[in-house]
Short mmCIF file of C-alpha atoms in Angstrom, two decimals:
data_model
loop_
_atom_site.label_atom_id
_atom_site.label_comp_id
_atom_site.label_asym_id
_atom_site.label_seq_id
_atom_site.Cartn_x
_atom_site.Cartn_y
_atom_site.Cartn_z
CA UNK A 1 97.94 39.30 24.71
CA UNK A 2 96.68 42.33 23.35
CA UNK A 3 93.77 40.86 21.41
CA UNK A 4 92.81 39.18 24.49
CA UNK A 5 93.11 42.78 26.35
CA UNK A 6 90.90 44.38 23.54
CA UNK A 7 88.26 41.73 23.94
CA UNK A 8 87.53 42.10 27.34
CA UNK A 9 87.36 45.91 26.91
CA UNK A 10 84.56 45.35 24.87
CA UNK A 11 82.81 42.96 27.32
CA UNK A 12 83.27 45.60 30.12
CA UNK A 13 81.56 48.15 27.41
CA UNK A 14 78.78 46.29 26.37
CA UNK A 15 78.07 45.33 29.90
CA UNK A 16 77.76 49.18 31.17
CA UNK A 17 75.94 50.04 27.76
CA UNK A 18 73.11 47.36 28.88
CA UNK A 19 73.07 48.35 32.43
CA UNK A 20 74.07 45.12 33.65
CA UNK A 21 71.82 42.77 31.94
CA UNK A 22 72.73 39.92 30.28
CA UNK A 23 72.21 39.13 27.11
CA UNK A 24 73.41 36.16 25.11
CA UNK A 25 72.18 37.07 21.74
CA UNK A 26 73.81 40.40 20.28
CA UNK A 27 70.68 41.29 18.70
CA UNK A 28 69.51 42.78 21.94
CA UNK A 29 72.73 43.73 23.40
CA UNK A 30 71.72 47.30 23.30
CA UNK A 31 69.10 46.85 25.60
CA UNK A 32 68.43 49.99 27.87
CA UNK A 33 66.73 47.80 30.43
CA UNK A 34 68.29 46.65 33.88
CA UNK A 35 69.53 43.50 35.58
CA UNK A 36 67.82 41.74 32.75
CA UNK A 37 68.88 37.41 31.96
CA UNK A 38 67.78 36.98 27.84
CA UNK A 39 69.27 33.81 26.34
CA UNK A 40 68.31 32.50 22.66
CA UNK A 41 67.15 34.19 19.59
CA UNK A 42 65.16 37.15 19.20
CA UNK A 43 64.37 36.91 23.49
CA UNK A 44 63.14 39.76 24.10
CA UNK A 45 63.78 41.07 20.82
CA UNK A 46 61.47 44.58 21.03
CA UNK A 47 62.63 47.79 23.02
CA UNK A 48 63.29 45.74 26.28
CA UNK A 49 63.14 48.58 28.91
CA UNK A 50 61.82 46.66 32.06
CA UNK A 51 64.32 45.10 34.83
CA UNK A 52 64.47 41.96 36.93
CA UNK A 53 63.47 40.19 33.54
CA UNK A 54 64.25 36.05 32.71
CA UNK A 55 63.46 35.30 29.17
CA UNK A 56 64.91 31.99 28.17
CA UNK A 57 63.78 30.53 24.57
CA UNK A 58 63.72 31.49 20.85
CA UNK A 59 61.35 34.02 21.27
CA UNK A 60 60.54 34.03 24.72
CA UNK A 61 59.66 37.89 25.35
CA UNK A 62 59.78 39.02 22.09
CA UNK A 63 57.75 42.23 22.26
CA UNK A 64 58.89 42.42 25.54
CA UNK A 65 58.83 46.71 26.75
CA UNK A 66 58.32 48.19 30.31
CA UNK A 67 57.21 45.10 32.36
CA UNK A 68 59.69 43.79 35.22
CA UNK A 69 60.14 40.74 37.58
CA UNK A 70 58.65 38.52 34.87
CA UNK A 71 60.54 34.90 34.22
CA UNK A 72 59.35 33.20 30.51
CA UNK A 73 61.01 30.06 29.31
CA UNK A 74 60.16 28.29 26.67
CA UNK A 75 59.88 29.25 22.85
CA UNK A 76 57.41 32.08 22.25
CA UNK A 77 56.54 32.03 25.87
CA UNK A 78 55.34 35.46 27.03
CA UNK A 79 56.30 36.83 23.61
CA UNK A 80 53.56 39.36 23.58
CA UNK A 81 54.19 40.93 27.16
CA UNK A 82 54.84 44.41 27.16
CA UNK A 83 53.67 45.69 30.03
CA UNK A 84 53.02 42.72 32.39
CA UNK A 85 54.78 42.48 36.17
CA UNK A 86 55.74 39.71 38.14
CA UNK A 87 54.67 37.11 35.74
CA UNK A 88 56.18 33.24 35.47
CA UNK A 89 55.38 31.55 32.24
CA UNK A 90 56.94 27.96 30.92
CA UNK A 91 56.31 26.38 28.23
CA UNK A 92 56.21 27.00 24.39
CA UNK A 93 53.37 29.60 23.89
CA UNK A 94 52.99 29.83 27.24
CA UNK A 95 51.06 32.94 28.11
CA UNK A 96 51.95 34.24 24.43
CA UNK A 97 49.25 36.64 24.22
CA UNK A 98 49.72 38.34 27.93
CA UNK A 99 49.83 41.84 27.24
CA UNK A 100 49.38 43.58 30.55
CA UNK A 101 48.41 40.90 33.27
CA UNK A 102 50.19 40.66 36.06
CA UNK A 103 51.03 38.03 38.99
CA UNK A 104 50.03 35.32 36.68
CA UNK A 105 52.08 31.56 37.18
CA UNK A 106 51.42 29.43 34.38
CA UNK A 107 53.27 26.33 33.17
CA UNK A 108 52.68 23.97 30.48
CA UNK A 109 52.94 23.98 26.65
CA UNK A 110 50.05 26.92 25.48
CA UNK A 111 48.89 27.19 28.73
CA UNK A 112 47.31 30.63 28.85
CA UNK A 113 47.50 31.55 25.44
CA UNK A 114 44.97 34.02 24.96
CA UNK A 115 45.60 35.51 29.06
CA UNK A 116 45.47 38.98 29.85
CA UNK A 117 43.71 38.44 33.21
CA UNK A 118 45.54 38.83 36.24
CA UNK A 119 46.61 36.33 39.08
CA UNK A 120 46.21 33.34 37.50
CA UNK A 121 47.38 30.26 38.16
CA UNK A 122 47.35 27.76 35.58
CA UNK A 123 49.14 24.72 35.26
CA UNK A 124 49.00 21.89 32.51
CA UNK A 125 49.41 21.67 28.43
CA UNK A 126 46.57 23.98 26.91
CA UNK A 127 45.31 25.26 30.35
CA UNK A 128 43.17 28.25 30.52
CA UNK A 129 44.21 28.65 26.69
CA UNK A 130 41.05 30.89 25.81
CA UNK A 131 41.51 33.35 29.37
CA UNK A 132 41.42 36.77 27.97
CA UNK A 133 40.26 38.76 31.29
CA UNK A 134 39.54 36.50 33.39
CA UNK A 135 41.26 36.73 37.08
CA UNK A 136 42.08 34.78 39.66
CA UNK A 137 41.79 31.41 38.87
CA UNK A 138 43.21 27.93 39.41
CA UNK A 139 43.57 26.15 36.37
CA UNK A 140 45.20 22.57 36.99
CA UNK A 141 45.38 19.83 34.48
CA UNK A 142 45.99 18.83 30.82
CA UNK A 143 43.06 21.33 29.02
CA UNK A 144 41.68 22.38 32.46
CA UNK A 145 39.44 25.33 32.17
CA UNK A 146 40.32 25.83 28.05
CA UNK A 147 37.66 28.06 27.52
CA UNK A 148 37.09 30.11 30.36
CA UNK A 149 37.21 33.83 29.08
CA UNK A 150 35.66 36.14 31.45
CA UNK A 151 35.19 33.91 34.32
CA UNK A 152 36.73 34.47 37.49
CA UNK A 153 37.72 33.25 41.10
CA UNK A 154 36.97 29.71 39.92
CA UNK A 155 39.09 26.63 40.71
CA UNK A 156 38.98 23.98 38.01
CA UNK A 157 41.18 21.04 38.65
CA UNK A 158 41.22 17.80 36.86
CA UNK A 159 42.45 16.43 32.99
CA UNK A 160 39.61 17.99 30.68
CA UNK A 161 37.46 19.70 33.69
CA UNK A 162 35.63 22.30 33.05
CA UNK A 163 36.30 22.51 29.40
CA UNK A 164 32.85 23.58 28.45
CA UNK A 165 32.07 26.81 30.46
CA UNK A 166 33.35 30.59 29.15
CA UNK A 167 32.29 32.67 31.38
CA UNK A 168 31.17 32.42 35.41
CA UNK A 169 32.51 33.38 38.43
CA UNK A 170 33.00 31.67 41.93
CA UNK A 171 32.72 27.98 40.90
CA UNK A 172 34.48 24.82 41.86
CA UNK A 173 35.26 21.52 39.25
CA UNK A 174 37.24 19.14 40.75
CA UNK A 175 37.94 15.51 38.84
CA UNK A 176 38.64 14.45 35.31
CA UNK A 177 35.94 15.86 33.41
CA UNK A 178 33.75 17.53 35.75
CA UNK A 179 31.81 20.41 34.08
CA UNK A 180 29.28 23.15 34.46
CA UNK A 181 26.59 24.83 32.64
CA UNK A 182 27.98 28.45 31.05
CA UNK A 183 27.13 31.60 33.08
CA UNK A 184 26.97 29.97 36.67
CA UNK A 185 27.78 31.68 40.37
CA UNK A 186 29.13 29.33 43.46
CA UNK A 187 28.58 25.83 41.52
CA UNK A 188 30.37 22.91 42.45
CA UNK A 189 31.32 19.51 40.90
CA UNK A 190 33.13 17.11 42.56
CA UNK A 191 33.98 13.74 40.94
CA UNK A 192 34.87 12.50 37.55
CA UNK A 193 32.56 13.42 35.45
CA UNK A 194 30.49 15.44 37.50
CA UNK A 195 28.32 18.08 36.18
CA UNK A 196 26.36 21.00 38.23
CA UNK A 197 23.77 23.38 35.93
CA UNK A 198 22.67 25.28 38.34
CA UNK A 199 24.01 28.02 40.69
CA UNK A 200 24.48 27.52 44.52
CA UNK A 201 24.61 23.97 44.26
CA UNK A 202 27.05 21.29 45.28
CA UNK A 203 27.14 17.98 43.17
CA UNK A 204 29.24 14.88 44.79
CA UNK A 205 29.48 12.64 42.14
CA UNK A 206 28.65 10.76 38.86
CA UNK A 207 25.99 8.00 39.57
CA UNK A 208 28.03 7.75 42.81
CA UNK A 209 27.07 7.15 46.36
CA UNK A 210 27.81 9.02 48.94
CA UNK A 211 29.16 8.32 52.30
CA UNK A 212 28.80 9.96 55.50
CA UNK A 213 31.30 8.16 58.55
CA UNK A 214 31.14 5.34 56.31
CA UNK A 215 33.85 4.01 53.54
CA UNK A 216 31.75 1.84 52.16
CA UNK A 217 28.04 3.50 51.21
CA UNK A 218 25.59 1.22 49.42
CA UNK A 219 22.83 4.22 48.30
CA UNK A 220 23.10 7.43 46.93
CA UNK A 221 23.29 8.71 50.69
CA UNK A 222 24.22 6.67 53.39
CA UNK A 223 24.70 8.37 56.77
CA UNK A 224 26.50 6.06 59.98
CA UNK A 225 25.96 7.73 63.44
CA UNK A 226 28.53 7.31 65.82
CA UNK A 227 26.07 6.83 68.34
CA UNK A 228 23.65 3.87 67.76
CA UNK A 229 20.11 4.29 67.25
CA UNK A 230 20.87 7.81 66.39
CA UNK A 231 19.89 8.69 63.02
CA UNK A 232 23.04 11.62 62.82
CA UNK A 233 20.50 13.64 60.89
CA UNK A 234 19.16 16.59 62.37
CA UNK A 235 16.70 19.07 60.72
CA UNK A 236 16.84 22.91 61.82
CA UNK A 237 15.92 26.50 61.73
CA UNK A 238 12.48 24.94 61.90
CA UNK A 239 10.32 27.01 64.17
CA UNK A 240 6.87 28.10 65.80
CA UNK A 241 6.40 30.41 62.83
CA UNK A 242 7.12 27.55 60.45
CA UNK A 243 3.76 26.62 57.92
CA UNK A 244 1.47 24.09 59.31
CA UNK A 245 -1.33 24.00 57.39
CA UNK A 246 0.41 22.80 54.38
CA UNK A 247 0.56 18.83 54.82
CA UNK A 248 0.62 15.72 52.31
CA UNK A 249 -0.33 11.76 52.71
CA UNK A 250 3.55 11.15 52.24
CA UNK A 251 6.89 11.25 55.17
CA UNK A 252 9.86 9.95 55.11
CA UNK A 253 10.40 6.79 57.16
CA UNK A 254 12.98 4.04 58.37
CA UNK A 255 12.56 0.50 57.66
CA UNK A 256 13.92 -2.69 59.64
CA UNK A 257 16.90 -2.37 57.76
CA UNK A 258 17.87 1.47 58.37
CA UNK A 259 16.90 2.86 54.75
CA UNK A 260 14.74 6.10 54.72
CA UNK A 261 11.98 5.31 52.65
CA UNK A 262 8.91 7.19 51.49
CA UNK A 263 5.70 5.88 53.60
CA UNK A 264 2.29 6.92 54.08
CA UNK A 265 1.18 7.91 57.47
CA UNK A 266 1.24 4.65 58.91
CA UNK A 267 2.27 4.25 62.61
CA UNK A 268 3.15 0.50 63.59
CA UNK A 269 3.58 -1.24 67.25
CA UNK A 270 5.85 -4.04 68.17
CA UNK A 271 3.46 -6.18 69.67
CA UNK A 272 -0.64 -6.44 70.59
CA UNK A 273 0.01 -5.66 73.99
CA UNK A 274 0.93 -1.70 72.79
CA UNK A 275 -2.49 -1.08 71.46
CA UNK A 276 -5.36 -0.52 73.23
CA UNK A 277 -7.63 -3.31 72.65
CA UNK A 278 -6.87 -4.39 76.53
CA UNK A 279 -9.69 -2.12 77.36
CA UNK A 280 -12.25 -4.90 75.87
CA UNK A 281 -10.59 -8.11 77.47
CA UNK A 282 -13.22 -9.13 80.45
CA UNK A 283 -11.60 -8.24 83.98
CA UNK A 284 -10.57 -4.70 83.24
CA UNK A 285 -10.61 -1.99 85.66
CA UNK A 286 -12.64 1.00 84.27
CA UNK A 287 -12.38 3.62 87.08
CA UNK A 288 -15.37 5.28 87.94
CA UNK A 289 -16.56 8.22 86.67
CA UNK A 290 -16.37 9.98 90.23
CA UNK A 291 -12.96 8.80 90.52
CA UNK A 292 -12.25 10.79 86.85
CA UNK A 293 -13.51 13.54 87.64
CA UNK A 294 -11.38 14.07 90.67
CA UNK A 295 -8.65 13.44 88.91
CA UNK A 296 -9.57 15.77 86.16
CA UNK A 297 -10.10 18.41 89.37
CA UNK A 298 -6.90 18.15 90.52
CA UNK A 299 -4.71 17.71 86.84
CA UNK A 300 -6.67 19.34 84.34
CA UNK A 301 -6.14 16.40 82.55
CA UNK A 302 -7.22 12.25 81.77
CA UNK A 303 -5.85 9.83 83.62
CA UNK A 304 -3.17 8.16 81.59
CA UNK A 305 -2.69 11.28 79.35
CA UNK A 306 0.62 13.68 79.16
CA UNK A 307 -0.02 16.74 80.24
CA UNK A 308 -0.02 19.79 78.01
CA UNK A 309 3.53 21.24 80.20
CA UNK A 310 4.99 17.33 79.64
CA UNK A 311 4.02 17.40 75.82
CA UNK A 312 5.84 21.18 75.51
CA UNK A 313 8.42 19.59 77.24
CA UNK A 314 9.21 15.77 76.18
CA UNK A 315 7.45 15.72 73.28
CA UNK A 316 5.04 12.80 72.33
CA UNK A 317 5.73 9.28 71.46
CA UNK A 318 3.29 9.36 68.28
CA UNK A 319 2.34 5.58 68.49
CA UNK A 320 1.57 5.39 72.26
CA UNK A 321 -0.03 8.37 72.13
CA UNK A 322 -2.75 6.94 69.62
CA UNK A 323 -3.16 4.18 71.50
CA UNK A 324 -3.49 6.41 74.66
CA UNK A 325 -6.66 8.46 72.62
CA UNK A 326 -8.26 5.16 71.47
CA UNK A 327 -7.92 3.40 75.24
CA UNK A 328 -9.77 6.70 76.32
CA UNK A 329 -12.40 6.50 73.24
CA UNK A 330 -12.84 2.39 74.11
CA UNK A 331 -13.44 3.79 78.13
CA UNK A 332 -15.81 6.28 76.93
CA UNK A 333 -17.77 3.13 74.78
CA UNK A 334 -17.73 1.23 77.59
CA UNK A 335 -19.09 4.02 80.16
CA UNK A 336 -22.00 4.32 77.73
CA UNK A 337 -22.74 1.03 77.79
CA UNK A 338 -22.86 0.86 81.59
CA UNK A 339 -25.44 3.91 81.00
CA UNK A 340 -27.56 2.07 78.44
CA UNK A 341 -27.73 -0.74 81.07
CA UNK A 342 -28.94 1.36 83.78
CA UNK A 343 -31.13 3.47 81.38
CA UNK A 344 -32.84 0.00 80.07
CA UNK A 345 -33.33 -1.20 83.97
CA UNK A 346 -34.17 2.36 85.43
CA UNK A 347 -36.75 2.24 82.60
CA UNK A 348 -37.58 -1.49 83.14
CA UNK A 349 -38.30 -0.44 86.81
CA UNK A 350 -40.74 2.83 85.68
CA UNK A 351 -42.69 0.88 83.48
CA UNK A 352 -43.29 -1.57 86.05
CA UNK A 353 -44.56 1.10 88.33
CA UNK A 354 -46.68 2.85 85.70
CA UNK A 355 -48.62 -0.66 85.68
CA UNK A 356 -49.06 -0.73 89.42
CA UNK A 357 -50.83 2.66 89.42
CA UNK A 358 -53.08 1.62 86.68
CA UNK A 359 -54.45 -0.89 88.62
#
């Protein structure tokens, strides 16, 4: 009984030595730090004089000093930490090298190896393993991001994504294996094995099509309207000041089947009847000139064409209207043939007169 008396007086004096930590290896026993949980051998094995500590693993903390709120499990995990706050590392190695970063979360065997950035979040064996400063990224998947060092507020998620790039900032790998060119700014990959090189860019995609309100796309791009005979496409910030003069023998068009093609400018109508031919087929009413020019009086305009307030308006329909200018260029032919007749019989009629005075 009085062994058993003596042994507990020691507990209660070891436990108000240590400030109420707990530690399970006597090597640290002595610890001046508070409300700290070390279990296994030589956790936090250095001057541990933070608080609100977890170290759990041979190792785990080992140069452990000021920092507080941190949680390590996991042989050598955080063993380098001295001055870090509210870090969670797990995993053998995890986070080994963290000296002074703080908020990081990182979980997976030598995930965040070489870290001292802050606000990480790395998950997955070997993640982020080569960090040194950078901050505030998401690291998730087996290698993910391995040798970022400097780069920051990227998001790399995927087995082996972005395993290529050290340094950028602002970019976004998504899919097993997607990469990007070193040194980038707002890049994104999306897709397994997807690769942007340049900045400001968004890649969907390896040899992959892409669908927009379809499941199913059969072309790099394939765009389904909810409205039919609506392309869904719309083009804008295109306005008055926009160049004109610049212009090319190529557009893009629509075939009978709905693909966008590259065309020359070629306009095509559905049947004869849409073109303007009709003004040469015998029994067609050509209005008088008198009657044109009334019109033109009253309109300011030709009979048959928009005016200039409809075109601002409505727009034109680019096939009728061609056939609108050529109907008007086929009048105009056959007005001056009607005036070559009457020429050729006013003159028929002079020279017959001319032959009358002679005599």
């Amino acid at each position: 009984m009085k062994h058993l008396f003596t042994f507990f007086l020691l507990i209660s004096i070891y436990s108000v030595k240590a400030q109420r930590n707990y530690i399970a290896n006597t090597a640290n026993s002595d610890s001046p730090g508070l409300e700290n949980t070390v279990v296994g051998a030589s956790a936090g094995f250095t001057s541990l004089t933070g608080g609100d500590n977890s170290f759990f693993g041979f190792s785990a903390g080992l140069n452990a000093g000021p920092g507080y709120d941190n949680t390590f499990i996991g042989s050598y995990a955080g063993a380098n930490s001295r001055f870090g706050i509210s870090n969670t590392f797990v995993g053998s190695f995890s986070g080994y090298s963290n000296v002074a970063g703080v908020s990081n979360v990182m979980i997976g065997d030598g995930v965040g190896y070489q870290n001292n950035g802050s606000y990480n979040t790395f998950i997955g064996n070997n993640a982020g393993y080569n960090n040194t400063i950078g901050s505030y990224n998401i690291f998730h998947g087996h290698v993910a991001g391995y040798s970022n060092t400097t780069g920051s507020h990227n998001i790399i998620i995927g087995p082996n994504a972005g395993t290529t790039i050290t340094n950028g900032d602002d970019n976004v790998l998504i899919g097993y294996s997607s990469q990007a060119e070193d040194g980038l700014h707002n890049a994104t990959a999306i897709g397994s094995g997807s690769r942007v090189v340049i900045s400001n860019a968004l890649i969907l995609g390896n040899q992959a099509n892409v669908g927009i309100g379809t499941s199913a796309p059969t072309t790099r791009l394939e765009v389904v309207s909810e409205t039919p005979d609506n392309s869904g496409l719309r083009l804008s910030n295109l306005t008055t000041a926009s160049p004109a003069t610049q212009s090319t023998d190529q557009f893009l068009s629509v075939d009978e089947k709905g693909n966008v093609i590259k065309a020359g400018y070629k306009l095509r109508i559905n049947n004869p009847s849409e073109w303007s031919d009709k003004v040469f087929v015998p029994g067609y009413q050509l209005k008088p000139l008198s009657e044109v020019k009334k019109f033109i009086d009253a309109n300011q305009h030709l009979p048959g064409i928009p005016s200039a307030v409809e075109v601002a308006k409505e727009g034109v329909d680019l096939v009728k209207m061609n056939a609108k200018l050529l109907e008007k260029v086929e009048e105009l032919t056959l007005y001056l043939l009607e005036q070559q007749k009457a020429n050729k019989e006013m003159k028929a009629e002079i020279d017959e007169l001319r032959a009358l005075i002679k005599k």
